[in-house]
Coordinates of C-alpha atoms and ligand atoms in Angstrom, one line a residue:
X189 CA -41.4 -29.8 78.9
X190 CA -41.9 -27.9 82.0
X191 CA -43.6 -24.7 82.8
X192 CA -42.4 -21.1 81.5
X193 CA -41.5 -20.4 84.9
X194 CA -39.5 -23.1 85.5
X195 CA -36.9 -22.4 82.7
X196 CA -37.4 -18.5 83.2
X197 CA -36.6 -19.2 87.4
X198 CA -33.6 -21.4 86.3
X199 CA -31.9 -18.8 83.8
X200 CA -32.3 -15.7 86.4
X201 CA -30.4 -18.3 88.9
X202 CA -28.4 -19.1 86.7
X203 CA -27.5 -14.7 85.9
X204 CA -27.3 -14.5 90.0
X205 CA -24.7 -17.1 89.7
X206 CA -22.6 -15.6 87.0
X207 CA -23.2 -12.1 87.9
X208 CA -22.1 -10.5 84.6
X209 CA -21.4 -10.7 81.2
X210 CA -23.3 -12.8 78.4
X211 CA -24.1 -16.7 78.8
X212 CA -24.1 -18.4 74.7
X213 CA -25.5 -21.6 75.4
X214 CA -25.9 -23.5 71.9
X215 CA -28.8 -26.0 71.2
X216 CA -27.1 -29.2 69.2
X217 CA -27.2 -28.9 65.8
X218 CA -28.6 -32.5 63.4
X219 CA -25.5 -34.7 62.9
X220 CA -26.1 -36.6 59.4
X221 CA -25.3 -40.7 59.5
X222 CA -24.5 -41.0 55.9
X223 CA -25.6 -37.6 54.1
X224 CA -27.3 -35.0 55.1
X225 CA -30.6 -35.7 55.2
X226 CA -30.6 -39.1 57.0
X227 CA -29.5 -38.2 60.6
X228 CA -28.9 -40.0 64.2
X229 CA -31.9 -40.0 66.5
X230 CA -31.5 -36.4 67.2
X231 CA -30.4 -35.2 70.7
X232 CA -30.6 -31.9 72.7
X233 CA -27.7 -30.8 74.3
X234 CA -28.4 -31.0 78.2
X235 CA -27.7 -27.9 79.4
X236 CA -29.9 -26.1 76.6
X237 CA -32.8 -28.5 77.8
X238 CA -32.2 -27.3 81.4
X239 CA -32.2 -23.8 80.7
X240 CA -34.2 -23.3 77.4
X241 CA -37.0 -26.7 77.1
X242 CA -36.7 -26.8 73.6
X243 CA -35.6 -29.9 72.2
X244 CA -35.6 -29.4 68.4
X245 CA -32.5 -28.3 66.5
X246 CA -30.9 -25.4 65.5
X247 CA -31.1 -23.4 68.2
X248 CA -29.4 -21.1 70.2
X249 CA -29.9 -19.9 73.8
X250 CA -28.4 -15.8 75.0
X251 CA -28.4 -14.7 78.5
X252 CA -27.5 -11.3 79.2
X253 CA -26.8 -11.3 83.0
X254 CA -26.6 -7.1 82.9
X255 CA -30.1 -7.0 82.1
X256 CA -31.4 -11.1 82.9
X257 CA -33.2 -11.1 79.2
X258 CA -32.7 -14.3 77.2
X259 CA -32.7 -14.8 73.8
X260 CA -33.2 -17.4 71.1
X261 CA -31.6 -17.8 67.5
X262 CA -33.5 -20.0 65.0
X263 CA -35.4 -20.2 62.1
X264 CA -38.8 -20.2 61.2
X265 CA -39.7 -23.1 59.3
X266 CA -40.2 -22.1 54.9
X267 CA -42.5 -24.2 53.2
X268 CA -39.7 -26.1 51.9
X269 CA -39.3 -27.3 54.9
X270 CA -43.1 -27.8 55.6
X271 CA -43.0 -30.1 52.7
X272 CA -40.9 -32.6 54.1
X273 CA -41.5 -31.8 58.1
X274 CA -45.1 -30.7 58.2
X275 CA -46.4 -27.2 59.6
X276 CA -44.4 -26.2 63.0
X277 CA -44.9 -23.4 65.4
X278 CA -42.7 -20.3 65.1
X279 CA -39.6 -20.0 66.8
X280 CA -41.6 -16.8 68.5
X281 CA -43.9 -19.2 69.6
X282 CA -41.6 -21.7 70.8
X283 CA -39.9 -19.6 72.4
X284 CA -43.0 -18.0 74.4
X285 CA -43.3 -21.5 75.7
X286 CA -40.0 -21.4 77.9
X287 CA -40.6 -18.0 78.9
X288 CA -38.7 -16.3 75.9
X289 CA -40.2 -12.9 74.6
X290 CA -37.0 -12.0 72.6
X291 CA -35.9 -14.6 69.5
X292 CA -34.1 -14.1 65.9
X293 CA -33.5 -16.1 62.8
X294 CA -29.9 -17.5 63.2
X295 CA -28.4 -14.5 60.8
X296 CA -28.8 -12.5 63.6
X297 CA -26.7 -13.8 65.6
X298 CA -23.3 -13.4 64.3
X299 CA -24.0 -10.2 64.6
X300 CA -25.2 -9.8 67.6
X301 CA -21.9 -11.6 69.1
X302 CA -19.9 -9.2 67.4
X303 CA -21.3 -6.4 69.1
X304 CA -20.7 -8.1 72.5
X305 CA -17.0 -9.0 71.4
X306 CA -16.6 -5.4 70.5
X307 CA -18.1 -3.7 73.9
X308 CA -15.7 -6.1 76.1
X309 CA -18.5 -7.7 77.7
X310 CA -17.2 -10.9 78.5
X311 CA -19.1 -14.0 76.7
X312 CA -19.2 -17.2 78.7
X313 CA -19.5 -20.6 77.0
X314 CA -19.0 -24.3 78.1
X315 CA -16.4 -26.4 76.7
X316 CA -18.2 -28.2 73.6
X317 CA -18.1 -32.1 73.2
X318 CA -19.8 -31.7 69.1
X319 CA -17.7 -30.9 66.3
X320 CA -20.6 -28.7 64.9
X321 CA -20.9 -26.8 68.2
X322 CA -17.2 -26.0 68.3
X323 CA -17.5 -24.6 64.5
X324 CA -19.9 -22.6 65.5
X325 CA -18.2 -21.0 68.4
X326 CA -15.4 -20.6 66.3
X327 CA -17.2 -19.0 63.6
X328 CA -19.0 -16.8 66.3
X329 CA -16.1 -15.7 68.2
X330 CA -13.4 -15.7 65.7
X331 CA -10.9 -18.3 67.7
X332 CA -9.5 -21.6 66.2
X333 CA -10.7 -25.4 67.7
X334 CA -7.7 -25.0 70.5
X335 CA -9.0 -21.1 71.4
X336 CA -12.6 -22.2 71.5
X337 CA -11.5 -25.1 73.9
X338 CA -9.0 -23.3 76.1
X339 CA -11.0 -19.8 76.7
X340 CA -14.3 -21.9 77.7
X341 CA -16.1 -20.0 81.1
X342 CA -14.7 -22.1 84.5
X343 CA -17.6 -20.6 86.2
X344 CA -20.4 -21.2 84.3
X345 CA -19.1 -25.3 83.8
X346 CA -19.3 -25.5 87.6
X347 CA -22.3 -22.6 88.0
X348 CA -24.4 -25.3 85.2
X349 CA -23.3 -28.3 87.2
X350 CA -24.2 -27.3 90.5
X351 CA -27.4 -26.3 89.2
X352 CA -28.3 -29.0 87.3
X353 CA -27.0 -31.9 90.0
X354 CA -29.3 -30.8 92.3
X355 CA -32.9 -31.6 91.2
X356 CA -36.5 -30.9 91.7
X357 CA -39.4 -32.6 92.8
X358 CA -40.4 -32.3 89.1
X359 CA -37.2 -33.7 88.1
X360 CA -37.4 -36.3 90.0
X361 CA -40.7 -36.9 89.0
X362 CA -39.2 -37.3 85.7
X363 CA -36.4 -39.4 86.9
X364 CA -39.2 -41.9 87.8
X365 CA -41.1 -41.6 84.6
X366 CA -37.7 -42.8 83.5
X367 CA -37.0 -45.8 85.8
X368 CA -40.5 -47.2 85.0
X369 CA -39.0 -47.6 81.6
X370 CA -36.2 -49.1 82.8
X371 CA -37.8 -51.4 84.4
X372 CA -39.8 -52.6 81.8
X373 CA -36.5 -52.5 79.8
X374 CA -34.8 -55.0 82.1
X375 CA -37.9 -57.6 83.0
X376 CA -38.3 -57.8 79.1
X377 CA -34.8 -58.7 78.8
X378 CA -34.9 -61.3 81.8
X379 CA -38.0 -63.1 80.7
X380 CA -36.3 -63.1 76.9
X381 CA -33.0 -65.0 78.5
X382 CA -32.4 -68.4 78.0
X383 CA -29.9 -70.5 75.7
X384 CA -30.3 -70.1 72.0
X385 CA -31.3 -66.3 71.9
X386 CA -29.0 -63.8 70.3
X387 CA -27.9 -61.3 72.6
X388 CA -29.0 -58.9 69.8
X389 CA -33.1 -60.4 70.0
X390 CA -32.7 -59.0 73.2
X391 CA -31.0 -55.3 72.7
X392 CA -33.6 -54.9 70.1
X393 CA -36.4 -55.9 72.1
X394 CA -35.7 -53.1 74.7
X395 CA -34.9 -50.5 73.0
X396 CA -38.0 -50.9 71.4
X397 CA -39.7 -50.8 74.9
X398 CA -37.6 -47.8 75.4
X399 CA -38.8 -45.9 72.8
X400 CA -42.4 -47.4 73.1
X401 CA -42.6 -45.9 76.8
X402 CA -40.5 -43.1 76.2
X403 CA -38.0 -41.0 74.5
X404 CA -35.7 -44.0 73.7
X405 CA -32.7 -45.2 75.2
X406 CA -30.4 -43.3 77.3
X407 CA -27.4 -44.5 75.5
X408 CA -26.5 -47.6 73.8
X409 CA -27.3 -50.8 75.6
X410 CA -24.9 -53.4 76.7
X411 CA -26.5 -57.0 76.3
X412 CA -23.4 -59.5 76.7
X413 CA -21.9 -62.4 77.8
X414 CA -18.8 -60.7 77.9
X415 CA -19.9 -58.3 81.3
X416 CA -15.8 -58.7 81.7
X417 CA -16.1 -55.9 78.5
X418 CA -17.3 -53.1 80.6
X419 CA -19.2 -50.9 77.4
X420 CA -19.5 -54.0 74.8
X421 CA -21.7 -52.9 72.2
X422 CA -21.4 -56.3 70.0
X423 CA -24.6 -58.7 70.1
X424 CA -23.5 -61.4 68.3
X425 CA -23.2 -63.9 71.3
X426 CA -25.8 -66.8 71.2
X427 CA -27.0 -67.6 74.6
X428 CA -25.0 -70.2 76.3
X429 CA -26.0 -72.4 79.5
X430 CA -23.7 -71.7 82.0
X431 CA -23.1 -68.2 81.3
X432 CA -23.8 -65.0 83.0
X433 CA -25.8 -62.5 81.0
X434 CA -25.1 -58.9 81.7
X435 CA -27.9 -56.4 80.7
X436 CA -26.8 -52.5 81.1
X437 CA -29.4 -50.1 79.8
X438 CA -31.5 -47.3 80.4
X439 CA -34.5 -45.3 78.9
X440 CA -35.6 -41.7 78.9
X441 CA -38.5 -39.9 79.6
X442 CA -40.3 -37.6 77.0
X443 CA -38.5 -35.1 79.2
X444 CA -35.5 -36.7 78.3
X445 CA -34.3 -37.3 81.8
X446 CA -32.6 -40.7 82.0
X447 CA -32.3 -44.1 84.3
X448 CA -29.4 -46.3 84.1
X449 CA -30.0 -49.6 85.4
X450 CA -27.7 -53.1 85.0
X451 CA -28.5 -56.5 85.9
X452 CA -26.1 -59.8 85.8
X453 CA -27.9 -63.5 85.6
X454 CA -27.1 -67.1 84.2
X455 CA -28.5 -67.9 81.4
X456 CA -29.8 -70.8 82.4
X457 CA -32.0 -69.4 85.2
X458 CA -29.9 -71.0 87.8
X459 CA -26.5 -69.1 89.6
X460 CA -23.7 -71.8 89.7
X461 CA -22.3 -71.8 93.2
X462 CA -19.2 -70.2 92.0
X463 CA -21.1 -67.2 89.9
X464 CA -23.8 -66.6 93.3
X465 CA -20.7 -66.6 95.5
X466 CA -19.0 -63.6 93.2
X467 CA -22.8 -62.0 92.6
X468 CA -23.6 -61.9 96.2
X469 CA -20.2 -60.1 97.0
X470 CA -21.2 -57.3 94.0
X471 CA -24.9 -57.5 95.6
X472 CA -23.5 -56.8 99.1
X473 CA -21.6 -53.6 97.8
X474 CA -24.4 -52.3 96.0
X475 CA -27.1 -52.7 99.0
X476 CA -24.6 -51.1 101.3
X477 CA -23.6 -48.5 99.3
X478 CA -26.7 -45.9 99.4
X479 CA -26.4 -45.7 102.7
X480 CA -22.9 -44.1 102.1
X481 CA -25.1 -41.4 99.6
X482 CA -25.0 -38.7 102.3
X483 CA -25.6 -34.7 101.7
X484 CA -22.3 -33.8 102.8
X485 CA -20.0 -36.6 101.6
X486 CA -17.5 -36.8 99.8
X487 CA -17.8 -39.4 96.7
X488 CA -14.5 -40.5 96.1
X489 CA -13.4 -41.4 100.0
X490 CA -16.7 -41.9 101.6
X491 CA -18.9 -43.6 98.7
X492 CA -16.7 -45.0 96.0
X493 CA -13.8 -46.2 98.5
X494 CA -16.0 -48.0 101.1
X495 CA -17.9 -49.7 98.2
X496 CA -14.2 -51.2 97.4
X497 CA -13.9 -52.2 100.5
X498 CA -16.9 -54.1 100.7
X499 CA -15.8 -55.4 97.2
X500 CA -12.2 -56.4 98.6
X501 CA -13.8 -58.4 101.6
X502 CA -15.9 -60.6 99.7
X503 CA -12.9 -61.7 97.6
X504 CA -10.8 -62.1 100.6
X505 CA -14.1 -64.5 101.6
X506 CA -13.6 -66.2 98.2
X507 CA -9.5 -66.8 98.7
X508 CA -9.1 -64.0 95.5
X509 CA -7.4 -62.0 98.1
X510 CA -5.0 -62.1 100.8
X511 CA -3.9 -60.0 104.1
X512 CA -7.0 -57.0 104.9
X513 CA -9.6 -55.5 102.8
X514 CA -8.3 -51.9 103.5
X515 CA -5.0 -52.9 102.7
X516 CA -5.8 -54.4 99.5
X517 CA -7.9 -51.3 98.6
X518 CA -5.0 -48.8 99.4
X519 CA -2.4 -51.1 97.5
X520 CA -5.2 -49.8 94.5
X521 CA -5.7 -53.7 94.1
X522 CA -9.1 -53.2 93.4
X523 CA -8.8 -52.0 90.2
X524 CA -7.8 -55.0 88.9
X525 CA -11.6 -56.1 90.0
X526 CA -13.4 -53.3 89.1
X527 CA -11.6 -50.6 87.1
X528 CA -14.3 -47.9 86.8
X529 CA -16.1 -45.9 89.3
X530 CA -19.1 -46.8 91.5
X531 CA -21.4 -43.9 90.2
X532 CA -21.7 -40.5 88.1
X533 CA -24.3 -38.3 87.7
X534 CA -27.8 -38.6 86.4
X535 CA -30.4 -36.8 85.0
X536 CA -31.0 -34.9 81.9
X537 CA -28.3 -36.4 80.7
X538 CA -27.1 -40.7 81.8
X539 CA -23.4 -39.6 83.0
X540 CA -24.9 -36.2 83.9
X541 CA -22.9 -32.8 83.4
X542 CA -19.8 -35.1 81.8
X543 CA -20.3 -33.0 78.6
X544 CA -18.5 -30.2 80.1
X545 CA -16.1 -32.8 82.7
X546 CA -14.3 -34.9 83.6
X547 CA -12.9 -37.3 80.6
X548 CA -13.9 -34.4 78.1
X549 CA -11.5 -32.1 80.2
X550 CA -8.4 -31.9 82.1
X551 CA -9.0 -30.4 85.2
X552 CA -4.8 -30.1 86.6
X553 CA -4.9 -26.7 85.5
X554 CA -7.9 -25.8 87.8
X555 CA -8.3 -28.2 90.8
X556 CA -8.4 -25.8 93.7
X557 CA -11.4 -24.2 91.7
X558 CA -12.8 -28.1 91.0
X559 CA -12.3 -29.1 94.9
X560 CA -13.9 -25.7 95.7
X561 CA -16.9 -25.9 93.8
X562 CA -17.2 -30.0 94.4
X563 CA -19.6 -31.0 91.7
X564 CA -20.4 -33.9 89.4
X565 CA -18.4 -32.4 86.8
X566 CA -15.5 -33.3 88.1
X567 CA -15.7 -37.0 90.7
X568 CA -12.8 -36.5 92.1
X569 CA -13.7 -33.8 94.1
X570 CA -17.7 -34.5 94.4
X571 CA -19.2 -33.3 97.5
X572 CA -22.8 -34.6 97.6
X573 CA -25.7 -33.1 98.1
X574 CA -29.5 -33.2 98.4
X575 CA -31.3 -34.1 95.5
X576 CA -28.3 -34.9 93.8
X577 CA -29.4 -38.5 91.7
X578 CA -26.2 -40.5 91.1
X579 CA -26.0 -44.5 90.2
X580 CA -24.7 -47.2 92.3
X581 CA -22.7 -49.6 90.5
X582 CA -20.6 -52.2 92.1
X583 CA -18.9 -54.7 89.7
X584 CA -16.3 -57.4 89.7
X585 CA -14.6 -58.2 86.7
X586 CA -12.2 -61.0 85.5
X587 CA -10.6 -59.4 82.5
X588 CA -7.9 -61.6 81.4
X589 CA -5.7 -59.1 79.8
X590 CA -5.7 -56.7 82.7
X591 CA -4.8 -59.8 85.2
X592 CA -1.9 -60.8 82.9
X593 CA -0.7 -57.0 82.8
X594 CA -0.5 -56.7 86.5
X595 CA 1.2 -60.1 87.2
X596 CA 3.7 -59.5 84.7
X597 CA 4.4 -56.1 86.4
X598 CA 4.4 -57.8 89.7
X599 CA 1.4 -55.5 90.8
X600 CA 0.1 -56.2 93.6
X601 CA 2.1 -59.1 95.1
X602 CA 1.3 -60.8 98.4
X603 CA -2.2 -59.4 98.2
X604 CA -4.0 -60.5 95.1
X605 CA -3.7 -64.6 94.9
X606 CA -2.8 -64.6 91.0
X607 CA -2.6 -68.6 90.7
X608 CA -6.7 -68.6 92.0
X609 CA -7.7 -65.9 89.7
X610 CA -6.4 -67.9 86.8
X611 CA -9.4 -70.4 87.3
X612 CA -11.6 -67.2 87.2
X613 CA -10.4 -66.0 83.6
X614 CA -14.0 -67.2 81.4
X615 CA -16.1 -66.4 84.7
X616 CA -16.8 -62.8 82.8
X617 CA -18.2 -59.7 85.0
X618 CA -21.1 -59.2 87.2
X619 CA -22.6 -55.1 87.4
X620 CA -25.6 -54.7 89.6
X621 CA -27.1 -51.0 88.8
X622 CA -29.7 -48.7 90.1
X623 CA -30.4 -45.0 90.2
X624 CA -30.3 -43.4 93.9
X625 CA -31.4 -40.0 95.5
X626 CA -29.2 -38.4 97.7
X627 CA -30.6 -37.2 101.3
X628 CA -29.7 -35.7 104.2
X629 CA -29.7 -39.4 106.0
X630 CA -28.3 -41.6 102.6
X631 CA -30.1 -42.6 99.5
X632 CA -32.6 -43.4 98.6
X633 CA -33.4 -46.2 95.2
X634 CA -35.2 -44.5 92.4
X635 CA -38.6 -46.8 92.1
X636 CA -40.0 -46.9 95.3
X637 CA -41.7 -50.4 96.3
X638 CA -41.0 -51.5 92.6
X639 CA -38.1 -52.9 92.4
X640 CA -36.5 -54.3 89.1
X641 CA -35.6 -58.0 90.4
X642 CA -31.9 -58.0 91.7
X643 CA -31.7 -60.9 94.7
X644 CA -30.4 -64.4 93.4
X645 CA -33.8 -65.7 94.3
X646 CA -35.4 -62.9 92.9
X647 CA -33.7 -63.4 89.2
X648 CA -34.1 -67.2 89.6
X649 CA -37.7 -66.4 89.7
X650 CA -38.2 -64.7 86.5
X651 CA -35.1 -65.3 84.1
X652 CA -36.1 -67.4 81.3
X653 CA -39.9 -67.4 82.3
Ligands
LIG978 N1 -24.5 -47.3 81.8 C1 -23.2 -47.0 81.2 C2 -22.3 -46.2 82.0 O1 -22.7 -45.9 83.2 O2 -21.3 -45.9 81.6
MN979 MN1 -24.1 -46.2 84.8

């Protein structure tokens, strides 16, 4: 947790921003695996991190931006509770630690809503992603599931993002604290790698360095010799010589800030000619690309696009494609190679801001407001700025199913050389992954001088040993 000021500084921003009305921002609620009292890992929602620091359930944050006083809803532990949860502090005391002088049991604030509803004071929310969050705001505001969803606050879904997409020095402190974890993460699972192993020996393994550095992962890790799969959560593959192994995975701090880091090797500890030749063109891609990371540019065209073209030259090098690079990118040939972006957002939470964005939401109906405003929340229209953290992830992929879709639909004809991608259909996918700071001259990697091994040479070095 921060300081009091910090979260106190952040919610009067965050009242200049919106200027008037009253800002609900609910805490996550505990969502049961099985029954009730056996629940998933348990998760704050990102925003009420960022603006109210306390990361325990059942909580919920007020602004009132006509008078800049927050408050918080929760409840005070009974002895019930003590019994299976031990003593905690009071929610008065809690909330003193983020700079709150004002909190209630929950009861209160049903209530409390109503009285707003009732005065015409506007009440801005952000669109929820939680089942439990949009029954609440139902409940709270008297609107079905579709009302909740539709009447949700523009501005305070771009206000948050451009808030929280810009970070701190103690942020990125954080950030670091996180990538140190990650790095141990990925080293463990290199050194584990070698024919024989389960894929699922080495997920285990680091996500118990995640949560042995840290506050656990930062989402589910992808160990697999499928990297073709881009988000394959199965580890039942056993290690095969000759194969790559991709590792995509991330831990979080204890200030739950996150790093998101991926790695492709052979198994063997030795790149076939064919797999360095495709690795080197997704290495190329992702060595140029933070230099792209510019305060100032625009994602899509400037960062995204000219990593594709990197991408579409190295295959052009490898006979995969024909005629230019540009040409091939603005046919939208690439996709067929790498059918996801090159980066999203980071920090409090691994695709940072997407709670409230872009595939959560449809953004058609307000796209001069998205291009306006230019954040994370929406990458189409993300204009980057300083202190913005973002990842940079190049890929190629040989997905067997996508290749037979396009050449049956004739896509891309002349450009893509379909007969030499068919001896490419068990090569699987290569994802090379780090964390980068934007700055007024381009970014800059997350980790300083340490650097989690990423050089053919480099892997050769450790995987396996
Ligand atoms: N690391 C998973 C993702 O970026 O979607
Ligand atoms: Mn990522």
């Amino acid at each position: 947790m921060f300081s009091a000021a910090t979260y106190a500084a952040r919610r009067a921003e965050l009242c200049r921003r919106i200027g008037k009305g009253v800002i609900l921002i609910p805490g996550n609620w505990e969502a049961p695996y099985n029954y009730p009292n056996n629940a998933y890992h348990f998760r704050q929602d990102g925003t009420f991190i960022y603006y109210f620091g306390l990361t325990l359930p059942q909580f919920v944050g007020v602004i009132d931006c006509q008078t800049g006083e927050a408050t918080i809803f929760g409840n005070d532990v009974t002895v019930d509770d003590i019994i299976w949860m031990g003593p905690q502090p009071t929610v008065a005391d809690l909330s003193a630690q983020v700079g709150v002088r004002k909190s209630f049991p929950l009861s209160a604030l049903a209530p409390y809503i109503e009285s707003v509803v009732k005065s015409g004071v506007e009440i801005h929310y952000l669109p929820p992603y939680r089942g439990q969050t949009t029954l609440l705001l139902c409940s709270l505001l008297g609107k079905t599931p579709e009302e909740v969803y539709r009447d949700k606050s523009v501005e305070l879904m771009f206000a948050v993002a451009g808030m929280r997409e810009v970070k701190s020095a103690e942020e990125i402190e954080a950030m670091e604290r996180a990538f140190h974890i990650g790095y141990a993460m990925h080293t463990t699972a290199m050194k584990m790698c070698r024919a024989g192993v389960v894929e699922r020996e080495i997920a285990g393994a680091i996500e118990g360095v995640a949560l042995s550095y840290g506050g656990g992962l930062s989402f589910t890790s992808i160990v697999s010799q499928h990297g073709e799969t881009l988000h394959n959560h199965n580890y039942d593959g056993v290690l095969e010589n000759g194969k790559l192994l991709l590792v995509d995975a991330g831990g979080e701090s204890v200030e739950n800030y996150c790093s998101d880091h991926t790695r492709t090797y052979p198994v063997s500890g030795k790149f076939t000619d064919r797999q360095r030749d495709i690795y080197n063109i997704v290495l190329a891609a992702h060595q140029q690309s933070p230099a792209n990371m510019k305060a100032g540019a625009m994602y899509m065209e400037e960062v995204h696009r000219k990593a594709l073209v990197i991408l579409a030259e190295g295959l052009r090098g490898v006979g995969l494609i024909n005629g230019s690079a540009e040409d091939a990118v603005a046919a939208g040939a690439m996709y067929l190679f790498m059918p996801h972006g090159l980066s999203h957002g980071m920090g409090i939470d691994v695709h940072d801001c997407e709670g409230m964005g872009e595939r959560s939401y449809d953004f058609s109906a307000i796209a001069e407001r998205a291009a306006q405003e230019a954040t994370c929340v929406h990458r189409a229209t993300w204009r980057l700025r300083a202190g913005t953290v973002m990842s940079n992830e190049p890929g190629i992929y040989f997905i067997p199913a996508l290749i037979d879709k396009s050449r049956s639909e004739g896509l891309y004809r002349g450009i893509v050389n379909y007969d030499k991608l068919d001896s490419y259909r068990d090569f699987g996918g290569i994802r090379i992954e780090d964390d980068v700071i934007v700055t007024e001259s381009g970014g800059v990697v997350i980790g300083g001088d340490k650097k989690i091994p990423v050089t053919v040479e480099e892997l050769e070095a450790v995987v396996g040993k």
